[in-house]
Coordinates of C-alpha atoms in Angstrom, one line a residue:
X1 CA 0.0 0.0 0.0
X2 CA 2.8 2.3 0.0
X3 CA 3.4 2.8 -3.0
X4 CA -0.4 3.8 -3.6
X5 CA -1.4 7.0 -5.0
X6 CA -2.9 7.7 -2.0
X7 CA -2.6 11.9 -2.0
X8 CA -4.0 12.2 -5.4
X9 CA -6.9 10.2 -5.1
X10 CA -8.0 11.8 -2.0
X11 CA -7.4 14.9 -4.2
X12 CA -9.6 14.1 -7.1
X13 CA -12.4 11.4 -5.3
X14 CA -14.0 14.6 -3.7
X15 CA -14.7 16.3 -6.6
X16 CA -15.7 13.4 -8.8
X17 CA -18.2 13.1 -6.2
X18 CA -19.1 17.1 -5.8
X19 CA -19.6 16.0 -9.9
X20 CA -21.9 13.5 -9.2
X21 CA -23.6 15.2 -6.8
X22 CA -24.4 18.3 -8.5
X23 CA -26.1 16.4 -11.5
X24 CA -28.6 14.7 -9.8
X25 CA -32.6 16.2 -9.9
X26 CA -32.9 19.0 -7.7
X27 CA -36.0 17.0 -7.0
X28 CA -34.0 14.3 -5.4
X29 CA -32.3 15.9 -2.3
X30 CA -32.6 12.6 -0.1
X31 CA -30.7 10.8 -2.8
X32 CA -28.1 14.0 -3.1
X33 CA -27.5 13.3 0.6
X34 CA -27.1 9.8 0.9
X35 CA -24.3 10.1 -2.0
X36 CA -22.5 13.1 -0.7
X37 CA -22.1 11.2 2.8
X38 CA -21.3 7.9 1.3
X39 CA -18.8 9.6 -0.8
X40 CA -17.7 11.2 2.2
X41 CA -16.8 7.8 4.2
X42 CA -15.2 6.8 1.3
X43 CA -12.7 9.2 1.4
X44 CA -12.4 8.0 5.4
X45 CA -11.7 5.0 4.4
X46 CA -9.0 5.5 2.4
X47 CA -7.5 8.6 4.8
X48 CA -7.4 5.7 7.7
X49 CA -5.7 3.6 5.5
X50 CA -3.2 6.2 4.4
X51 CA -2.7 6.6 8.6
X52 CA -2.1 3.2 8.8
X53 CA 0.8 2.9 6.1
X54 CA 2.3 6.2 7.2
X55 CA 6.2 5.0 8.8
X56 CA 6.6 6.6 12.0
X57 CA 10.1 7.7 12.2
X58 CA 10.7 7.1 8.5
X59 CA 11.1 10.0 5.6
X60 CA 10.0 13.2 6.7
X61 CA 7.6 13.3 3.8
X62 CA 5.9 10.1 2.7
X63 CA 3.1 9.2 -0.1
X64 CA 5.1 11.2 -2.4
X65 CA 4.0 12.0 -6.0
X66 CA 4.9 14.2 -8.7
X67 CA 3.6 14.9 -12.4
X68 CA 4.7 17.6 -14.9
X69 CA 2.0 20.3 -15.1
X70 CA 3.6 23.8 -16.5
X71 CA 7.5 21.8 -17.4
X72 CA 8.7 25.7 -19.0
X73 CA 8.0 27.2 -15.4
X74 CA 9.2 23.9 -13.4
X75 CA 5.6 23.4 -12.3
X76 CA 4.2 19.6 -11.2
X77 CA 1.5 17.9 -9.6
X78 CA 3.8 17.2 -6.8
X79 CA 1.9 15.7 -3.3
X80 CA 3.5 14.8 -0.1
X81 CA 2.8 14.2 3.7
X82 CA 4.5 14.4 6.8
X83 CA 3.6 14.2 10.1
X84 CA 1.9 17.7 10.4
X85 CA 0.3 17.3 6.8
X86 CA -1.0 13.8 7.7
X87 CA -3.2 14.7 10.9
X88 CA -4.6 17.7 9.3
X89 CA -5.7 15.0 6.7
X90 CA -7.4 13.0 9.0
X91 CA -9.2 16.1 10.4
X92 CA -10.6 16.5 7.4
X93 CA -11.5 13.4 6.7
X94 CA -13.3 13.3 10.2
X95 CA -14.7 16.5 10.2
X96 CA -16.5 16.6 6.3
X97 CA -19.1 13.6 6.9
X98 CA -20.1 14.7 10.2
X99 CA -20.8 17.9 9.1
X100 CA -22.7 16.6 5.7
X101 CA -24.3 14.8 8.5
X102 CA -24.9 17.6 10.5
X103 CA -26.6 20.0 7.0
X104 CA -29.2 17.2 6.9
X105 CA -31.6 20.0 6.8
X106 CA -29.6 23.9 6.3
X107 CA -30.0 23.8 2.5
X108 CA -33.8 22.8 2.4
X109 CA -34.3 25.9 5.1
X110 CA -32.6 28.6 2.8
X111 CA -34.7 27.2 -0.3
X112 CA -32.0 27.0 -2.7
X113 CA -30.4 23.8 -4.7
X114 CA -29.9 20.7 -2.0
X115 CA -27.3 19.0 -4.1
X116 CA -25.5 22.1 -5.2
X117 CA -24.9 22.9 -1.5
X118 CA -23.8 18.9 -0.9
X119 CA -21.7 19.4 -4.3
X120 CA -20.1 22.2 -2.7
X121 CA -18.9 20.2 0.6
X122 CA -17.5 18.2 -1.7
X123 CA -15.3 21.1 -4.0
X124 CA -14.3 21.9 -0.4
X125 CA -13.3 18.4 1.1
X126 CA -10.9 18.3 -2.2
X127 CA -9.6 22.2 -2.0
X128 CA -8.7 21.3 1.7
X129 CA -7.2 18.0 1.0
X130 CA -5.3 19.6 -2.3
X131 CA -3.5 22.4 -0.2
X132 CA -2.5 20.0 3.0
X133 CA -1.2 17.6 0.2
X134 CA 1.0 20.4 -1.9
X135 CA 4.6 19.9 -2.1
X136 CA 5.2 22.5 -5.0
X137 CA 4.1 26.0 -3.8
X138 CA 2.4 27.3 -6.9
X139 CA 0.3 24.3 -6.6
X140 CA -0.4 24.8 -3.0
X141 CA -0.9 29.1 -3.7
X142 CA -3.7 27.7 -6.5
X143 CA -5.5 25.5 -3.7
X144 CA -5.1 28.1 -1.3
X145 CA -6.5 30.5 -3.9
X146 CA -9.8 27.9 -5.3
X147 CA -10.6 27.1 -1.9
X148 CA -12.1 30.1 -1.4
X149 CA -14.8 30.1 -4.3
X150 CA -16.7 27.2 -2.6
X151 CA -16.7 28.6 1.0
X152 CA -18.0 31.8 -0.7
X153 CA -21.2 30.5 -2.1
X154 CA -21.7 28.1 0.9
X155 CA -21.8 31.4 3.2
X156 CA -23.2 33.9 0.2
X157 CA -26.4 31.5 -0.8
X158 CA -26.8 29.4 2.4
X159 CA -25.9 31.6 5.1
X160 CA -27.9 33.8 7.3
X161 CA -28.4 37.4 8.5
X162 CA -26.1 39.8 6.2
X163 CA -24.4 36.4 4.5
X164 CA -23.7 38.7 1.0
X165 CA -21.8 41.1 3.7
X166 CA -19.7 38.2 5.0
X167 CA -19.0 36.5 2.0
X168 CA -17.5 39.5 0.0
X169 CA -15.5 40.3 3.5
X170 CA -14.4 37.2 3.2
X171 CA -13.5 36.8 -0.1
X172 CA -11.7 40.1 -0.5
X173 CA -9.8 39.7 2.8
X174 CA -8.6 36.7 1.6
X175 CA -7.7 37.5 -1.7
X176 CA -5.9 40.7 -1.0
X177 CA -3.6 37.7 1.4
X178 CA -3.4 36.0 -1.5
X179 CA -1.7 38.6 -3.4
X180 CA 0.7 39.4 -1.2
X181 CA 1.6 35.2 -1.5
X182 CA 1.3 35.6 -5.3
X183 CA 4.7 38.5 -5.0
X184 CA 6.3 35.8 -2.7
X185 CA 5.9 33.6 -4.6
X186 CA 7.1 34.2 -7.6
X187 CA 10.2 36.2 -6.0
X188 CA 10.8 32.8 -4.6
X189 CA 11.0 31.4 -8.3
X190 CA 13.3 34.1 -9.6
X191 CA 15.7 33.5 -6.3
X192 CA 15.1 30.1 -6.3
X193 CA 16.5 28.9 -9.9
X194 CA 13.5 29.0 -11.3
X195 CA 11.5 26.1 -9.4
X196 CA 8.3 25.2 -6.8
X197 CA 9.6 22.5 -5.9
X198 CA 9.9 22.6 -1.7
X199 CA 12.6 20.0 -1.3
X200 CA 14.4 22.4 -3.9
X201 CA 13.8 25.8 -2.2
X202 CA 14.2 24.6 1.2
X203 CA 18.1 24.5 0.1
X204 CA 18.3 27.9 -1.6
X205 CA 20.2 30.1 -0.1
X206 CA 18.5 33.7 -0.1
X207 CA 20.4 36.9 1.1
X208 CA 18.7 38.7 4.4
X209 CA 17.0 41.2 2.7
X210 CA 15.3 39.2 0.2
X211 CA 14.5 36.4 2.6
X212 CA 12.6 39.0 5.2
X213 CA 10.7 40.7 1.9
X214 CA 9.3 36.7 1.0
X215 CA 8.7 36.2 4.6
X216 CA 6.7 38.9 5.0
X217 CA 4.9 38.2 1.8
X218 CA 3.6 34.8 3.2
X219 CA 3.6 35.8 6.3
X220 CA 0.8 38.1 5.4
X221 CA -1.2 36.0 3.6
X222 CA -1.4 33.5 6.9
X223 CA -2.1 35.8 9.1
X224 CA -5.0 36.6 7.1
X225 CA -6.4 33.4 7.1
X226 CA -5.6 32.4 10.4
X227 CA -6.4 34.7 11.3
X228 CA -3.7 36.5 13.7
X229 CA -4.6 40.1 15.3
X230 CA -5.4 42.2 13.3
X231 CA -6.4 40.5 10.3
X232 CA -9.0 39.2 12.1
X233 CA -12.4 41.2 11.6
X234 CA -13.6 38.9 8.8
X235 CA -13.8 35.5 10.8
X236 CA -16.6 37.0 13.3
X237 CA -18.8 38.3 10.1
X238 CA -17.6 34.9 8.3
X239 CA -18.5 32.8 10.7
X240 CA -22.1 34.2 12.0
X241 CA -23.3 34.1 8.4
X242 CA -22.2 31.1 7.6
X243 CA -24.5 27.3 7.6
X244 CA -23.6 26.1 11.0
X245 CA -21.7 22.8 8.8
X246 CA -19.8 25.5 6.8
X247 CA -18.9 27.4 10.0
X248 CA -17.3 24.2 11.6
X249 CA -15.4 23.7 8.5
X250 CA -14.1 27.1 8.5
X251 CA -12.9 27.7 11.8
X252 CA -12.2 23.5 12.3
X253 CA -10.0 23.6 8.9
X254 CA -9.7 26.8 6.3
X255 CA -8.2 28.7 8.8
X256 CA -5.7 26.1 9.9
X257 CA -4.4 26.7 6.8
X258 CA -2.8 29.8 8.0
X259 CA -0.5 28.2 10.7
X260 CA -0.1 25.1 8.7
X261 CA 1.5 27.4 5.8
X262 CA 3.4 29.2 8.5
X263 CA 4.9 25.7 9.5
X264 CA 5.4 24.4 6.1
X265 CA 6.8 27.0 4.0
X266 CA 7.7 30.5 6.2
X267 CA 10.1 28.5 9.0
X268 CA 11.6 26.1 6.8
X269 CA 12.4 28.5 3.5
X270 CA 12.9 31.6 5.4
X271 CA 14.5 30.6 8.6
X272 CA 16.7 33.6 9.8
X273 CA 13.4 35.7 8.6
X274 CA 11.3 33.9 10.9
X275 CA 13.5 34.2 14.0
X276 CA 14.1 38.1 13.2
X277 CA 10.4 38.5 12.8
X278 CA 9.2 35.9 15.5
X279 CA 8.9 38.7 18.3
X280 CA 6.3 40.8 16.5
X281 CA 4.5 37.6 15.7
X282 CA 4.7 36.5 19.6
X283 CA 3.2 40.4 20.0
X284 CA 0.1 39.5 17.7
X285 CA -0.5 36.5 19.1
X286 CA -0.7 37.7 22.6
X287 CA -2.7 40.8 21.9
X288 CA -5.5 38.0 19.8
X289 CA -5.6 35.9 22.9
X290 CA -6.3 39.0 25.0
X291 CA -8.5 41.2 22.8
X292 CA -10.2 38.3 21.1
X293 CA -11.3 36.7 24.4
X294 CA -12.3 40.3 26.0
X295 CA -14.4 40.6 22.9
X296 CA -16.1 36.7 23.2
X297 CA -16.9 38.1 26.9
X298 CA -19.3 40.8 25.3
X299 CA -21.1 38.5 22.4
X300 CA -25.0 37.8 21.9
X301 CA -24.9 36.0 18.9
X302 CA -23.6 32.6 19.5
X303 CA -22.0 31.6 16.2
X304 CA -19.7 35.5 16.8
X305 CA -19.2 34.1 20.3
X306 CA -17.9 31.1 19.0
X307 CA -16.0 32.8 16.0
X308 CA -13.7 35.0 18.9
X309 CA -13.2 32.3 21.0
X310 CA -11.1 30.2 18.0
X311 CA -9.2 33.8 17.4
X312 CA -7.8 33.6 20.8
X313 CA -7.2 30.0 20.4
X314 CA -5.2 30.9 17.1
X315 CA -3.0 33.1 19.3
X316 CA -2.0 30.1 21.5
X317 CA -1.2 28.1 18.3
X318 CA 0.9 31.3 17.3
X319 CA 2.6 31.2 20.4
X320 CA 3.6 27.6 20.3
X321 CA 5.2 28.2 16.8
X322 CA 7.2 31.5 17.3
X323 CA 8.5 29.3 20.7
X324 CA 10.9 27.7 18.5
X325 CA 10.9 24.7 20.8
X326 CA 9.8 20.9 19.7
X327 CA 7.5 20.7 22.8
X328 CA 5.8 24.2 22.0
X329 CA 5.5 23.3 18.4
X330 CA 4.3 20.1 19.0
X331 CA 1.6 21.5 21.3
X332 CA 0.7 24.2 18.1
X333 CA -0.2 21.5 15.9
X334 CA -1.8 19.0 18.3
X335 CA -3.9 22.2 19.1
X336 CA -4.9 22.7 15.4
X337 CA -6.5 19.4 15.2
X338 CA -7.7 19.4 18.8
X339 CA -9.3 23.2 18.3
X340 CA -10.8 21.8 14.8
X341 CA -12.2 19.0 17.1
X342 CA -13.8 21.1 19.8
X343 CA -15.2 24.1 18.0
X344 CA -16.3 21.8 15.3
X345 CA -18.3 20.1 18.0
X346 CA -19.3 23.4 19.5
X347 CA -20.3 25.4 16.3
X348 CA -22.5 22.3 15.3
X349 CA -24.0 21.7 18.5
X350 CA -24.3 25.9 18.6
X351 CA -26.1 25.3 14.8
X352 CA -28.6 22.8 16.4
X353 CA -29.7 25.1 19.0
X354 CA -30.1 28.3 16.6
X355 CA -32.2 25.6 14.1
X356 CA -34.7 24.9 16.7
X357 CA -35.0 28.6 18.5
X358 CA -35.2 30.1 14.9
X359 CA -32.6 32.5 16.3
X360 CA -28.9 33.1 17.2
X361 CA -29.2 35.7 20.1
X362 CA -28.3 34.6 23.5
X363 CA -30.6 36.6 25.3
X364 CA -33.3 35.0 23.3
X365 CA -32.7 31.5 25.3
X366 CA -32.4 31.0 28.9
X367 CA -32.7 27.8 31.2
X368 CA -33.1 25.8 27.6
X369 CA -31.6 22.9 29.3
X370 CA -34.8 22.1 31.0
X371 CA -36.6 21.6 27.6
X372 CA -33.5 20.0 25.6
X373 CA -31.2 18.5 28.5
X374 CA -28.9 16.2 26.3
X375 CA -28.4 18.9 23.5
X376 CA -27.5 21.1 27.1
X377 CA -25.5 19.0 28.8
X378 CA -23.4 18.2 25.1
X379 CA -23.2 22.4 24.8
X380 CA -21.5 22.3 28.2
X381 CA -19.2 19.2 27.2
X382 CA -18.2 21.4 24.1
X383 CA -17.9 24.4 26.1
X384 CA -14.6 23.0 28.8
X385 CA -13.1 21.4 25.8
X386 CA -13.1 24.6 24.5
X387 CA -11.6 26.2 27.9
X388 CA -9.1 23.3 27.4
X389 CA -10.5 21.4 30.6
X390 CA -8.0 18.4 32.0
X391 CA -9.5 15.3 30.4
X392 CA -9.8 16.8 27.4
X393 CA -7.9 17.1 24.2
X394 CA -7.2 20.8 24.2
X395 CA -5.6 20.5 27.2
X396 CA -3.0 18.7 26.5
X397 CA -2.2 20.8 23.5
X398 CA -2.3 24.3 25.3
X399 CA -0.4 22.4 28.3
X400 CA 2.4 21.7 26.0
X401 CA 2.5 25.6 24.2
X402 CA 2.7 26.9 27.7
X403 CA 5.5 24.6 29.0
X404 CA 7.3 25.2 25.5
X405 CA 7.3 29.1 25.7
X406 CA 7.9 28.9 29.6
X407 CA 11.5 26.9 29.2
X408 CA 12.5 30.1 26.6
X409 CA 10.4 33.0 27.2
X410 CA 8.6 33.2 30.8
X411 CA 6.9 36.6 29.9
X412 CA 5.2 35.4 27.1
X413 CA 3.9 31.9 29.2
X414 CA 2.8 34.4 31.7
X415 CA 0.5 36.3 29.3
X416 CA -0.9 33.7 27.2
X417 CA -2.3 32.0 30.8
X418 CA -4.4 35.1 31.1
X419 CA -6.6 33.4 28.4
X420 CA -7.5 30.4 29.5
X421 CA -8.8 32.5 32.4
X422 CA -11.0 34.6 30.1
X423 CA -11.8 31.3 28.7
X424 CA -13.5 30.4 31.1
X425 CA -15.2 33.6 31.7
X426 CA -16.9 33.3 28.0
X427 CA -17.6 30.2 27.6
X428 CA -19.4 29.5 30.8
X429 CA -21.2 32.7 30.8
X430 CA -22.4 31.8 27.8
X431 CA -23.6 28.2 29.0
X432 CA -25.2 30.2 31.7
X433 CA -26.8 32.8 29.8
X434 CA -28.5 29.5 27.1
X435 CA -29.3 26.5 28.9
X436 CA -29.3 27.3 32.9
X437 CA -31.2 29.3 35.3
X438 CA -34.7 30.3 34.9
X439 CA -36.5 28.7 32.0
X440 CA -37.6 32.0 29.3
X441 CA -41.3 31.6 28.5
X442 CA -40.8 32.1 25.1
X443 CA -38.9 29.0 24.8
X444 CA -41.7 27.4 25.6
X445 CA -43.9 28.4 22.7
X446 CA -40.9 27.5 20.2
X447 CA -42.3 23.8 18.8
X448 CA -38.4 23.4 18.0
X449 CA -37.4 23.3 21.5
X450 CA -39.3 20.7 22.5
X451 CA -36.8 18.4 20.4
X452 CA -34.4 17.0 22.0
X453 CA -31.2 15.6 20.0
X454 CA -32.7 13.1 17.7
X455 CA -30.8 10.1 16.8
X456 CA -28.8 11.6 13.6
X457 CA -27.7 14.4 15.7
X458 CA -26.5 12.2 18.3
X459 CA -24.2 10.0 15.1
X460 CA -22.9 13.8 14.7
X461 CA -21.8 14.4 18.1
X462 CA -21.0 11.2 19.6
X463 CA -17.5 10.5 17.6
X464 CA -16.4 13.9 17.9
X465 CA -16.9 13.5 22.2
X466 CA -15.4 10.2 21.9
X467 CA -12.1 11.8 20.3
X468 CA -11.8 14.8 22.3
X469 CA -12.3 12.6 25.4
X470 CA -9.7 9.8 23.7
X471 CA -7.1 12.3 22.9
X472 CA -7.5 13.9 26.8
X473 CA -5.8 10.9 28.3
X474 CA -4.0 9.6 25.4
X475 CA -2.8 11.5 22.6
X476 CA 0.2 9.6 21.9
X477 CA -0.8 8.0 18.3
X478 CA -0.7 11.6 17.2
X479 CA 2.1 12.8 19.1
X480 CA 4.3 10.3 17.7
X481 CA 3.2 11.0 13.8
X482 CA 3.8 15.2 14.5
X483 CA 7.0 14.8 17.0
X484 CA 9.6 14.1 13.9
X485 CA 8.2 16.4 11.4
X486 CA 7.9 19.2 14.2
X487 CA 11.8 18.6 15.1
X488 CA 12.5 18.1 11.4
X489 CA 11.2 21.9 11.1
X490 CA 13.3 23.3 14.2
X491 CA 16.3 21.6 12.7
X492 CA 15.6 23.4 9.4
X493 CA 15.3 27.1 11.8
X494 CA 18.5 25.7 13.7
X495 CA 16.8 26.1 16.8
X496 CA 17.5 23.0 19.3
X497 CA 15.8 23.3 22.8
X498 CA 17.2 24.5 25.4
X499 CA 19.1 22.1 27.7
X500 CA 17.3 21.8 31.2
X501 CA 19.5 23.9 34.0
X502 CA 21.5 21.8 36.6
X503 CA 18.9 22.8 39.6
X504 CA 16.0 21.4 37.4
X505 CA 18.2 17.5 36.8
X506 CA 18.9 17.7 39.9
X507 CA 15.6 17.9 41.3
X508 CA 14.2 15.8 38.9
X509 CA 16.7 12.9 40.0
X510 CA 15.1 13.4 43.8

């Protein structure tokens, strides 16, 4: 099975299927369902497999492929995985037929096409999958660049209040990033000899000035999408417009894509770059946990809550990066697919809420727990694996960031803690404010809330609790498939971690 084309085909099967999909009878939505989520597993399937084969401790980059696209501008199809590329896989993988699972009912409610809006999970299970896979950076700037089109019509046509606002925000925000990449990009060509190749460019060696001008040009891009502080204003308007599937998605996965990129091509090409511009990206970061958790504090609209909640996570994620030390980075991307697992839970368990009130507003719930207890008491479980509770997943990911930074830069340990105190300030006011204390009256008039979770809704959530529970108390089958690739990427920055003082072995020996 190694030598299967494993990348490319979990390229392409998406949108064969988003094909398929989008040409059956707009009178046929059940059917455009059932073959978006089988299509959906299918591309499980053969991502578990993929995790199976992957060689611990073997090449840093694995499943490798490569086919001549543009040969005059050294262009190729070129795909490959390591350990970082591979769990962001399998998030997606996870994630998409939950969520199809999830949209059972969002595109009936917004009377447009049903299998358009399946077909368009699809387009965006195979953008996602395309720009993970990337190991030629014009090919990964052209998935970074398509994947918006799809997110844009799930939020423009399916979305809610002011979703034409949101998805032009979105759009142009991220394609003004995308600029910025396109410069750096092709500077990187001209300095580079003329190729995309990663394995090839990782070696070039670029003068300082040059290297901080591409820097900055990716650098920009990610932050965008992230998104970082302050590039952020787009993810709250984004993310309150969007289907509640298409939210999860977004903050779960598009946006990963800006710390992933940050890992995969700003360290490694541009390493003395990134350590002369890593303290203004530890400043960012800190002022988005801060400001983007003050901000979640003053929220009525749930889905916005949720949306500044994930920018403060991104700062902790920024923090374990910039750290420069395995154990911080390691945290950072064990908290990308641990944040993608909670606030995917959370923004889909938010969506079945706001289905069944008819509205998004806080202040129009109150005591809802007494009416739906099990869709409650799963808002609550969301909510502490959001705060990064111990026994969950997140917390073993923002344990490791904080221990990382401490052992090289106490200040900046010291400061990130602040958020997982306002943390727990937003997220439990808001399970305060929704589901406990006196029951509103108005509730009870809502035939919606007399639903408790039915049994499809409970399919959604259950594996998503069982992983975030499963990762809490042992995340080492992840751990060991990011810990080379993370280290692999220090060694590239010629950063090693810092060697534990003599007062620290010596009480450890005690």
């Amino acid at each position: 099975m190694s030598n299967f084309p494993f990348l490319s085909v979990l390229t392409v099967a998406p949108l064969v299927g988003a094909l398929v999909v989008a040409l059956l009878p707009r009178r046929r939505p059940e059917l455009a369902k059932q073959v978006a989520f089988v299509w959906s597993l299918l591309v499980l399937v053969l991502s578990v497999l993929m995790w199976i084969t992957f060689k611990v401790g073997g090449d840093r980059f694995q499943f490798r492929e490569s086919y001549p696209w543009i040969p005059n501008w050294g262009v190729h199809f070129t795909f490959a995985a390591d350990g970082i590329a591979l769990v962001m896989l399998m998030l997606i993988a996870v994630l998409v037929p939950l969520v199809i699972l999830a949209s059972w009912h969002d595109a009936e409610s917004s009377k447009r096409s049903v299998p358009i809006y399946f077909a368009l999970l699809l387009v965006l299970e195979c953008t996602m999958i395309g720009v993970f896979a990337a190991a030629d950076v014009f090919l990964f700037y052209v998935f970074f660049e398509v994947m918006l089109v799809p997110m844009y019509f799930l939020i423009g046509s399916y979305g809610g209040h002011q979703r034409q606002y949101a998805a032009v925000k979105f759009f142009l925000y991220s394609l003004v990033g995308g600029l910025f990449m396109l410069a750096a990009v092709i500077g990187l060509w001209v300095v580079g000899g003329k190729t995309f190749d990663w394995q090839a460019l990782s070696q070039v060696d670029i003068s300082t000035g040059t290297e901080r001008w591409l820097f900055l040009g990716f650098f920009v891009a990610f932050a965008i999408k992230a998104p970082f502080f302050p590039f952020h204003t787009w993810l709250p308007d984004a993310g309150g417009a969007a289907p509640a599937g298409a939210a999860a998605l977004l903050v779960g996965v598009l946006d990963k894509v800006g710390t992933f990129g940050i890992l995969r091509y700003c360290l490694p090409l541009f390493p003395d770059a990134a350590k002369w511009f890593a303290p203004w990206a530890l400043a960012l970061a800190l002022i988005g946990i801060i400001y983007a958790a003050l901000l979640a504090v003053g929220q009525n609209d749930l889905k916005r809550l949720v949306s500044y909640t994930s920018i403060a996570h991104f700062g902790f994620i920024g923090v374990g990066i910039f750290a420069f030390t395995t154990q911080a980075g390691t945290g950072a991307v064990l908290y990308m697919v641990n944040h993608g697992l909670a606030t995917g839970l959370l923004f889909l368990v938010v969506g079945m809420l706001i289905a069944r009130r008819g509205s998004a507003l806080i202040s129009d719930f109150g005591g809802a727990g007494k009416l739906v207890p099990v869709l409650a008491g799963v808002l609550f479980f969301a909510g502490l694996a959001s705060l990064a509770l111990p026994g969950t997943a997140p917390f073993i990911s923002e344990f490791l960031v904080l221990i990382g930074a401490f052992t090289v830069n106490k200040p900046v340990a010291v400061i990130a803690t602040l958020g997982i105190i306002l943390a727990a300030a937003y997220v439990l006011w808001m399970v305060q404010r929704t589901t406990q204390g006196t029951l509103n009256p108005a509730l009870t008039e809502v035939d919606g809330m007399r639903r408790d979770l039915n049994l499809r809704e409970k399919v959604v959530v259950a594996p998503l609790i069982a992983l975030i529970v499963l990762l809490g108390f042992y995340p080492k089958p992840v751990t060991d498939v990011i810990n080379p690739a993370v280290q692999a990427t220090m060694d590239d920055i010629g950063r090693t971690d810092p060697a534990p003082s003599v007062g620290t072995v010596q009480e450890a020996s005690k």
